[in-house]
Short mmCIF file of C-alpha atoms in Angstrom, two decimals:
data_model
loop_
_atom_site.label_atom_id
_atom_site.label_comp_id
_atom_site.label_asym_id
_atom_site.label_seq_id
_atom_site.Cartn_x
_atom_site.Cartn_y
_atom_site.Cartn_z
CA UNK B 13 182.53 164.80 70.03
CA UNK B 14 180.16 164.58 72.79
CA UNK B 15 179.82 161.40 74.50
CA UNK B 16 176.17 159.78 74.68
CA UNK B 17 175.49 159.22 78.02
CA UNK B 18 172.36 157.06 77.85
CA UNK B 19 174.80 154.94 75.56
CA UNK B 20 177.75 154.99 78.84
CA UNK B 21 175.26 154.44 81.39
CA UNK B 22 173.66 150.92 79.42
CA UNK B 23 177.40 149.74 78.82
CA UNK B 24 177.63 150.37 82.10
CA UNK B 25 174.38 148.24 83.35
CA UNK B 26 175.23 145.39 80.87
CA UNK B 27 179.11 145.08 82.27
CA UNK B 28 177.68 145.11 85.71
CA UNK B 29 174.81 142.50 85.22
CA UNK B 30 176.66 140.27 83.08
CA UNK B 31 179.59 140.39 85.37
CA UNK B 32 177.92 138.55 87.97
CA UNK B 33 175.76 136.53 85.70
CA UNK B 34 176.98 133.27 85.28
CA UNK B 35 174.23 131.27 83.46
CA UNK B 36 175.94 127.87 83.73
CA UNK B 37 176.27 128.49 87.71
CA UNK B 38 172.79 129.29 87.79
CA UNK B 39 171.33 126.48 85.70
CA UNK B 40 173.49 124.10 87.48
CA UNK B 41 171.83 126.12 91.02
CA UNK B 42 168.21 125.27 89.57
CA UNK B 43 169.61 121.34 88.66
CA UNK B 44 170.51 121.33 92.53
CA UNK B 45 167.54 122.47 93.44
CA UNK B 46 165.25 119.75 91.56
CA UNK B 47 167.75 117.14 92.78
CA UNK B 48 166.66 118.11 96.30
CA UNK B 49 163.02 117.90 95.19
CA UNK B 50 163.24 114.04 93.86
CA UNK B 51 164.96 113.53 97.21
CA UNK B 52 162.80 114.66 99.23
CA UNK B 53 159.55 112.88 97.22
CA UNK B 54 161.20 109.35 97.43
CA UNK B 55 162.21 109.96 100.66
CA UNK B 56 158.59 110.59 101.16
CA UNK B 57 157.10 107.47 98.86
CA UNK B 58 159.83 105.26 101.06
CA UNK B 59 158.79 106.21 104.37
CA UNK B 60 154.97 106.00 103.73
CA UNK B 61 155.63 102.15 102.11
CA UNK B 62 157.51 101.74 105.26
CA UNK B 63 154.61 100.92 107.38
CA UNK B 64 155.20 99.31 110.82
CA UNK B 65 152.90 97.32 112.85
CA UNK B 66 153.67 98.50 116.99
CA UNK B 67 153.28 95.97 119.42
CA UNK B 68 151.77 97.74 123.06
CA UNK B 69 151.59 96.26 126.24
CA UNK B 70 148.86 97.02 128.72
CA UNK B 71 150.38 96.46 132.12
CA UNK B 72 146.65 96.77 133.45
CA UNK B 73 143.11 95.12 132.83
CA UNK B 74 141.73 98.67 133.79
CA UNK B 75 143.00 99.74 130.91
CA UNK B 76 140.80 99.97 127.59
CA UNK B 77 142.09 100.33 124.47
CA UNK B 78 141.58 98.21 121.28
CA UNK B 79 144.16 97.88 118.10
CA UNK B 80 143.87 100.13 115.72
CA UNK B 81 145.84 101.39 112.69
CA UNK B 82 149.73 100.33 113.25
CA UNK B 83 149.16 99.60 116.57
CA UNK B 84 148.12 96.47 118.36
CA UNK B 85 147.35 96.37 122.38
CA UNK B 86 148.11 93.29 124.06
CA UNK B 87 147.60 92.72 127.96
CA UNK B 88 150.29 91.43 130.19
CA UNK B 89 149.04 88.55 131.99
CA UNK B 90 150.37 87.77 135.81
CA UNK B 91 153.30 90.12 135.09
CA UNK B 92 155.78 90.93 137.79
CA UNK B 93 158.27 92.66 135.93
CA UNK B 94 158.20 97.10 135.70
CA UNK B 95 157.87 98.38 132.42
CA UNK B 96 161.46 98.81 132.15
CA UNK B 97 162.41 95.17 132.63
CA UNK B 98 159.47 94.17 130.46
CA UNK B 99 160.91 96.28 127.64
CA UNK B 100 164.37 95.43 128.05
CA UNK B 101 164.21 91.37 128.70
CA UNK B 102 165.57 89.66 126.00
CA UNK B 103 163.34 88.77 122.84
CA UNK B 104 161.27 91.32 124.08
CA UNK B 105 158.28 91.87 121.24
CA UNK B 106 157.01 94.96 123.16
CA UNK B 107 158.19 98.70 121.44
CA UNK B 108 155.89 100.42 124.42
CA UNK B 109 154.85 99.46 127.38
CA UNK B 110 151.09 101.19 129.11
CA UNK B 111 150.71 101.38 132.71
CA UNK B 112 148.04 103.37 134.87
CA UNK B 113 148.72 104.89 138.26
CA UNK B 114 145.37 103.64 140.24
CA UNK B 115 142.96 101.43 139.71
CA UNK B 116 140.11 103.29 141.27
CA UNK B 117 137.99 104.39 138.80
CA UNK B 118 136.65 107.29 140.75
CA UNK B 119 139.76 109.03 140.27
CA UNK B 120 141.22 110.62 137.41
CA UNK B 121 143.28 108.06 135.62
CA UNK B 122 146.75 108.91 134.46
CA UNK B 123 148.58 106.61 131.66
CA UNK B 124 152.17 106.22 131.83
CA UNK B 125 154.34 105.29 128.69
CA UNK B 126 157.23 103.56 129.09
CA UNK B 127 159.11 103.22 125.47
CA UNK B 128 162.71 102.20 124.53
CA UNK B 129 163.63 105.79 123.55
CA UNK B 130 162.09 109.13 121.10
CA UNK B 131 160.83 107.97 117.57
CA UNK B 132 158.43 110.15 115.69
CA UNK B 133 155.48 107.01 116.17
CA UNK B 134 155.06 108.31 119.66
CA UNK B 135 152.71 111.35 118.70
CA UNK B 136 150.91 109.37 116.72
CA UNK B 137 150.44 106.68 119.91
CA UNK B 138 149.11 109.48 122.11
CA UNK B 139 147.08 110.56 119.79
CA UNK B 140 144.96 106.98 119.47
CA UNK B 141 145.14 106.42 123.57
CA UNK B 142 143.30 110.20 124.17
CA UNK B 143 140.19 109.18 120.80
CA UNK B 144 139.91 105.92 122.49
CA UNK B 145 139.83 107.53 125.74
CA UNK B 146 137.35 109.84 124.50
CA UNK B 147 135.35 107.29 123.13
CA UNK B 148 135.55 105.11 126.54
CA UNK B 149 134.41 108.30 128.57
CA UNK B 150 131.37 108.95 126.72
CA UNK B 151 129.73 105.24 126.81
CA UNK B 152 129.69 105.46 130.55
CA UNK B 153 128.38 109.04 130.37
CA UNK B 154 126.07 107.82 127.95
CA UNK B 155 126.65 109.91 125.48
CA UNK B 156 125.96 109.80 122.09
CA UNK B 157 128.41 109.99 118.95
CA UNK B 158 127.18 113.06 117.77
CA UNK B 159 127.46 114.72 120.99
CA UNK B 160 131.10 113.30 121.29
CA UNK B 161 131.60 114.78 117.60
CA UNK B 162 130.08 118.25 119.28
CA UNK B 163 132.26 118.34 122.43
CA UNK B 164 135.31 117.92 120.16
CA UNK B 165 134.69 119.74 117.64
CA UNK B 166 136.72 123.30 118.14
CA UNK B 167 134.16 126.96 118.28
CA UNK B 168 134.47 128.50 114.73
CA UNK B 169 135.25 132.45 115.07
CA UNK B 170 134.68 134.51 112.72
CA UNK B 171 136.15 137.96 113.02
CA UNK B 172 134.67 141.32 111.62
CA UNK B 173 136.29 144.57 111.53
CA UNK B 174 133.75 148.09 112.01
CA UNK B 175 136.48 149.50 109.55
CA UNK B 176 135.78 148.23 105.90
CA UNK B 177 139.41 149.12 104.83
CA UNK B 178 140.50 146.38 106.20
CA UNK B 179 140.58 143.27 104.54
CA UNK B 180 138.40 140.14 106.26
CA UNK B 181 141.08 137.16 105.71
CA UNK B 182 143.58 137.97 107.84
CA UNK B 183 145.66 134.78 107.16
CA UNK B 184 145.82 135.38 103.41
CA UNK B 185 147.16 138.84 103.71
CA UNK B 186 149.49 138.23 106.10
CA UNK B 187 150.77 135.45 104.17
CA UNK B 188 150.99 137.97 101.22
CA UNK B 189 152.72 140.67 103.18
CA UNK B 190 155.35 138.17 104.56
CA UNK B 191 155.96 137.27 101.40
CA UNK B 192 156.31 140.60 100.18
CA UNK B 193 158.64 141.41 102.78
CA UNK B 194 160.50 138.15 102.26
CA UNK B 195 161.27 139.11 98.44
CA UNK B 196 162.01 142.62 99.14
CA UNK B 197 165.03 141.30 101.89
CA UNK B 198 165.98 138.96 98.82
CA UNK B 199 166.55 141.65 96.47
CA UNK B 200 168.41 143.81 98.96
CA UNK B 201 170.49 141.18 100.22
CA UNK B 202 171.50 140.15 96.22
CA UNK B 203 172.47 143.83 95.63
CA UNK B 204 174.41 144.48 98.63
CA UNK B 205 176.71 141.55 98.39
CA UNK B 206 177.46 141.99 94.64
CA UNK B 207 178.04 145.50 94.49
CA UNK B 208 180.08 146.03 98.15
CA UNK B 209 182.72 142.98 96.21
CA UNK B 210 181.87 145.06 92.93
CA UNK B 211 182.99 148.78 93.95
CA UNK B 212 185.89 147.91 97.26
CA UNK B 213 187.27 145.64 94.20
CA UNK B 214 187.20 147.90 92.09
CA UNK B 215 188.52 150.76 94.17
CA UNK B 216 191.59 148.68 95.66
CA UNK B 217 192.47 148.05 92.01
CA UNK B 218 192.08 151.66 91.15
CA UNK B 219 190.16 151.10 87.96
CA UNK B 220 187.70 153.47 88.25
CA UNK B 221 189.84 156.35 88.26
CA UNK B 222 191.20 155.65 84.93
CA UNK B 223 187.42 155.96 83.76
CA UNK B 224 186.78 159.35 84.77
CA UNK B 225 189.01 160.53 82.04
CA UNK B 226 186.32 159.06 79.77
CA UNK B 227 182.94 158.61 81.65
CA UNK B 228 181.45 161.05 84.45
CA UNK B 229 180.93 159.91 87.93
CA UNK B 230 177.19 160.05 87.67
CA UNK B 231 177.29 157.70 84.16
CA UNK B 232 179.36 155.35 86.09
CA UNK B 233 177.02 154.46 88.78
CA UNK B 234 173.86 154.85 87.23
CA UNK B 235 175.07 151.91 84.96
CA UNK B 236 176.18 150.22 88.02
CA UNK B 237 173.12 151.10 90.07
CA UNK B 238 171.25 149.50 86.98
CA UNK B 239 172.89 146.49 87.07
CA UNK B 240 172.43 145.67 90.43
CA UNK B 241 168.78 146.42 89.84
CA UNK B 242 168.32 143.73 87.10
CA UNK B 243 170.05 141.11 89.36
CA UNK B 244 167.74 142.36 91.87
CA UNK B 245 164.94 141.94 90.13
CA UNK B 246 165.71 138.81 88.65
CA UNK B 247 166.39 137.53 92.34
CA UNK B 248 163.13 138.30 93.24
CA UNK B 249 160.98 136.82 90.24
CA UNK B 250 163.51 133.67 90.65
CA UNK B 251 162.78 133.25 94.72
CA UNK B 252 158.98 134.05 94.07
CA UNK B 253 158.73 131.41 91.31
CA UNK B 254 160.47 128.75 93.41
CA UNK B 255 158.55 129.39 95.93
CA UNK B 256 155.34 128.50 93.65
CA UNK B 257 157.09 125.46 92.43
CA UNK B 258 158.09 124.42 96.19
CA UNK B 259 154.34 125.09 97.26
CA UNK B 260 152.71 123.31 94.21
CA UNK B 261 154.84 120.27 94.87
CA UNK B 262 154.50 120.03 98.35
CA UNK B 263 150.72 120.23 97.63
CA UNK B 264 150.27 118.19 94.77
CA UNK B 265 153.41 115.26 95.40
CA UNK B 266 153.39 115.21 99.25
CA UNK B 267 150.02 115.71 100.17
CA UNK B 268 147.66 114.66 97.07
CA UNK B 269 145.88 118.21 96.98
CA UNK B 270 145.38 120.84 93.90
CA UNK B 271 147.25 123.84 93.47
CA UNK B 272 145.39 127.21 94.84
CA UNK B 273 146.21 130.64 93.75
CA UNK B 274 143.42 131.90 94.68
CA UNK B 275 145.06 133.71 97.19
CA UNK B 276 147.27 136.09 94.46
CA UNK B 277 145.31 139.19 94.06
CA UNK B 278 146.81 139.65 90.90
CA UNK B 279 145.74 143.14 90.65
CA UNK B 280 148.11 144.09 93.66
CA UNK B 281 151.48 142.81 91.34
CA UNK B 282 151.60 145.88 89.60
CA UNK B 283 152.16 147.91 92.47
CA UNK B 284 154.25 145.62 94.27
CA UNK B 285 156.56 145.77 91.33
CA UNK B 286 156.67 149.52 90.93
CA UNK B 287 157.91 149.41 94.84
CA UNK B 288 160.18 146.85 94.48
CA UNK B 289 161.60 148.73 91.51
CA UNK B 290 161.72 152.04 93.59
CA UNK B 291 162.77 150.43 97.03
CA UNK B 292 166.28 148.23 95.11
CA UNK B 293 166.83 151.55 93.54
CA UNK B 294 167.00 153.74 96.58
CA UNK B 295 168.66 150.79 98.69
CA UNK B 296 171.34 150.24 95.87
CA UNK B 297 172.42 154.13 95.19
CA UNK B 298 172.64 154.09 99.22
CA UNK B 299 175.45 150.99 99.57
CA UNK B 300 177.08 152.37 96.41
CA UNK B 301 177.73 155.49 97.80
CA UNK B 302 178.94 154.11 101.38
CA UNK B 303 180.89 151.27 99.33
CA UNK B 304 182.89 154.00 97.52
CA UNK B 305 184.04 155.42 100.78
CA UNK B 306 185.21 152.36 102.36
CA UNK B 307 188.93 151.55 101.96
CA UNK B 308 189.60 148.56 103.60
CA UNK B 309 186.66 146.24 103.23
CA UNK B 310 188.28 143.94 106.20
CA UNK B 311 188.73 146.45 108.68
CA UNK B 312 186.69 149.51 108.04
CA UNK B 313 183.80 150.34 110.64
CA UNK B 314 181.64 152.03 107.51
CA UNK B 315 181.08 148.47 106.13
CA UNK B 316 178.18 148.25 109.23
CA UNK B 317 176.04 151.41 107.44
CA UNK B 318 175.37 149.04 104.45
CA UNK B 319 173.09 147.26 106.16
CA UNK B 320 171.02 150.21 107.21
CA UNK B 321 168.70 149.21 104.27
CA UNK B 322 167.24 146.28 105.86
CA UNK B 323 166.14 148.62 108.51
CA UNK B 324 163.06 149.63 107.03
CA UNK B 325 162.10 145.98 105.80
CA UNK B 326 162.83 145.29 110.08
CA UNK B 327 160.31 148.31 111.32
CA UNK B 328 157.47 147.12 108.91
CA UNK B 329 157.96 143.45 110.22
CA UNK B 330 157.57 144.93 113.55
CA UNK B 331 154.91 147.26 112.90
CA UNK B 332 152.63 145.12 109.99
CA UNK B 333 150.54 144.15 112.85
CA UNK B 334 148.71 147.05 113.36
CA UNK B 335 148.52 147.71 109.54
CA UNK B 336 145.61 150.81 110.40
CA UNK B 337 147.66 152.75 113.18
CA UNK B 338 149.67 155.84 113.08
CA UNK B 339 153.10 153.89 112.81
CA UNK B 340 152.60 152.11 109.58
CA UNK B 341 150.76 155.07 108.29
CA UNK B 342 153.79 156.99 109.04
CA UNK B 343 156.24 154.41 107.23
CA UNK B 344 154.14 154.33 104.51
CA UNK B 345 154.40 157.60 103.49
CA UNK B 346 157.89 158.49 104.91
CA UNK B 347 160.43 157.55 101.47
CA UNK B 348 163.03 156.02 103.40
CA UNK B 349 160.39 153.57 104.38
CA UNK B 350 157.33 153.36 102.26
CA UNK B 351 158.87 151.01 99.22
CA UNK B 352 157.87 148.50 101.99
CA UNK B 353 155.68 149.81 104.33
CA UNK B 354 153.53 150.56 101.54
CA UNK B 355 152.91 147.85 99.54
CA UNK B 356 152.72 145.61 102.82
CA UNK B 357 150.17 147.95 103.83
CA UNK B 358 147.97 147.43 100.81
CA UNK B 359 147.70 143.65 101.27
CA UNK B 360 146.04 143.77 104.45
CA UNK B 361 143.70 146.61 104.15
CA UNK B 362 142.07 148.82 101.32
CA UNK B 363 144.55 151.63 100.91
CA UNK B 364 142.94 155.25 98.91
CA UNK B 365 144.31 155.61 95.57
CA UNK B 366 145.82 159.16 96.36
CA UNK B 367 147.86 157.32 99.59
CA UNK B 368 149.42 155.03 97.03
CA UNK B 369 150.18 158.03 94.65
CA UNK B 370 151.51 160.35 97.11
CA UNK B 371 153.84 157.61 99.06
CA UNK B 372 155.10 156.78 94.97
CA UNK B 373 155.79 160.32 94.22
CA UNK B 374 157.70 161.17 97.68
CA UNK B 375 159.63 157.99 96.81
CA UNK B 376 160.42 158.98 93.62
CA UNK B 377 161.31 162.42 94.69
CA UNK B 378 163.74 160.85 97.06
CA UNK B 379 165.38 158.46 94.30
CA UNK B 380 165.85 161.15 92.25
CA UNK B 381 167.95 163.54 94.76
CA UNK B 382 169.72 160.06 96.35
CA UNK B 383 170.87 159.60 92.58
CA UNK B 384 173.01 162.55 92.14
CA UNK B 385 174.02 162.78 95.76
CA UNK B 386 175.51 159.40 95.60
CA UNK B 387 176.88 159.92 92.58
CA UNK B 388 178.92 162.63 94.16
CA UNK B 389 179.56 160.46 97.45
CA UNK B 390 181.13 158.10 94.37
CA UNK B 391 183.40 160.54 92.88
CA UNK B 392 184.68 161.49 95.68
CA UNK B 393 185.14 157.90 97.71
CA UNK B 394 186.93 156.54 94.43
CA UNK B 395 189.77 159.03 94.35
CA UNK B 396 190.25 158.86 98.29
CA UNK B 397 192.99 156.52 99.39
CA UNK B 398 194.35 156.01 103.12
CA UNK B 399 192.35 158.02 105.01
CA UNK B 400 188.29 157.01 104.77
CA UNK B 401 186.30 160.17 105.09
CA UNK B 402 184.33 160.70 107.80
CA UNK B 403 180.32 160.46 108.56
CA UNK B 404 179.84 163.89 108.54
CA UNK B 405 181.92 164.52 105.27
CA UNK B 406 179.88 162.14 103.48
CA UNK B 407 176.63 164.06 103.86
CA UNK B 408 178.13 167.41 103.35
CA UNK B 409 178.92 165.57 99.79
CA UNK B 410 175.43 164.50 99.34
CA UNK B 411 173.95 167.31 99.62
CA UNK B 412 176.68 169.71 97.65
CA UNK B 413 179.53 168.50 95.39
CA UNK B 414 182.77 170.20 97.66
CA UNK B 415 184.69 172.98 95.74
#
């Protein structure tokens, strides 16, 4: 009877996703998680109740500040002592002591702060010296608030590109592309750890030779390819939504605001999930091939070339910049590259329809060939035992099965 191979391959995927699917690890991973969370919010509500009045001393009548917020300014009558002694007498009630280097007001005047030692409050101190400064500087200028509120206020700029591909809010799409690449390194990372323990297990134990007498090389890892491509994916959708659920807490528990999405363009998911898809799927079939030739996990130099993956996500960090020059148009249509370069590419400027389809269908073209070729890279690397073959031996079995 012959054996259904669509049936081998999906017992195949579902022993190779559930194997490394624990759902009580990961619910008690997402319990961990939230525990963090309600940390970090009544950590939060404590330290705002916590707030402390600062008591300042002015070493100088030149100097003009008034109390304000948690801090209260107090001159230092007939003093003698530095601002060392002054902080370190005994029963001292000063935390920070304000000195100025000349008295002559024709001079630039420079503020020294003398404090006990480095506590977060200090930012917060300079911060209220340079508005009251401000503030001081402008009466004798005779200026007016509003022309204060104009010298402070920072030039708006506005930038416009000649090229209408490319999309006006640059922070946005950045932010979008980071992310992008972000996930992509997630799901690469997930499938490269689980199936290098998966298949140098697997191979030490010599189990998968006893399955070629009932399942063909190419069944085997398809089903594990598979696998590793749900676990991918569900990596990806499980450190996108936690990122949503980290961003809408810290925006709507720590800092009082709403929740914007406005920034999704939910018409780009689509695509970004058809590359993801296509980008795990190349990047797995390439580890599982170099996994299978690797016989000592510990020792064996190969174990380096599974990280040649993250290579491309590295080039389109470098190059995501300049998202309308040659270079990322080159990654974005080369298929070792483009299930990145690609979709990073369409979040920060317009990208033609036929660019999309033609980067998609070299991709696919190179899945497709990368699928048998590893599959013979498998067959071979599982039935090879003290001697590892070498770099050149494993493309002459990509690209033809040896006699």
């Amino acid at each position: 009877m012959k054996p259904n191979k669509s049936k081998q391959v999906w017992l195949v995927t579902c022993w190779e996703f559930m194997h490394f699917f624990k759902w009580k690890q990961e619910l008690i991973s997402k319990l961990i998680m939230i525990a963090i969370a309600v940390v970090v919010y009544f950590w939060q509500v404590v330290k705002n109740d916590d707030v402390t009045i600062y008591q300042i001393a002015l070493a100088s009548p030149n100097i003009t500040l008034q109390s304000a917020g948690q801090f209260n300014f107090e001159y230092v009558e007939n003093n003698s002592l530095s601002a060392y002694e002054l902080l370190r007498q005994e029963e001292s009630k000063y935390d920070a002591v304000i000195a100025i280097n000349t008295d002559n007001s024709d001079e630039q005047q420079q503020l020294i702060l003398t404090v006990n030692d480095k506590q977060s409050w200090h930012n917060n101190l300079n911060t209220e010296i340079l508005n009251q400064y401000r503030q001081t500087v402008a009466q004798q200028l005779n200026l007016q608030p509003s022309q204060l509120l104009l010298l402070q206020t920072p030039v708006s700029i506005t930038q416009q590109y000649a090229d209408q591909a490319i999309k006006s809010e640059d922070e946005v799409s950045d932010t979008i592309a980071i992310v992008m690449i972000v996930l992509m390194a997630v799901g690469i990372f997930t499938s490269f750890g689980q199936l290098f323990a998966s298949i140098t297990g697997e191979k030490q134990q010599r189990v998968t030779e006893q399955l070629y007498s009932c399942i063909s090389a190419q069944s085997w890892i398809d089903g594990k390819i598979l696998g590793q491509l749900l676990h991918a994916i569900k990596a990806m959708v499980t450190a996108g939504f936690t990122g949503l659920i980290g961003y809408a807490f810290m925006a709507v528990v720590i800092n009082d605001q709403s929740i914007d999405l406005a920034m999704i363009d939910w018409s780009f998911i689509p695509w970004l999930f058809i590359f993801s898809l296509l980008g795990i799927y190349i990047s797995t079939a390439f580890i599982a091939a170099v996994a299978a030739a690797i016989d000592d996990p510990n020792h064996s130099a190969k174990t380096s070339m599974m990280l040649l993956p993250l290579l491309p996500v590295a080039l389109v960090f470098m190059t995501m910049d300049d998202a309308s020059g040659w270079a990322m148009s080159l990654l974005s249509f080369l298929p070792l590259t483009s299930f990145v370069a690609m979709p990073v590419k369409m979040s920060l400027i317009d990208v033609p329809l036929w660019h999309t389809l033609l980067s998609l269908a070299l991709g696919i073209a190179l899945a497709a060939w990368l699928r048998s070729g590893a599959a013979r890279m498998f067959k071979m690397g599982m039935t090879m035992y003290g001697k590892e073959p070498s770099v050149g031996m494993m493309f002459k079995w990509m690209i033809k099965e040896p006699k």
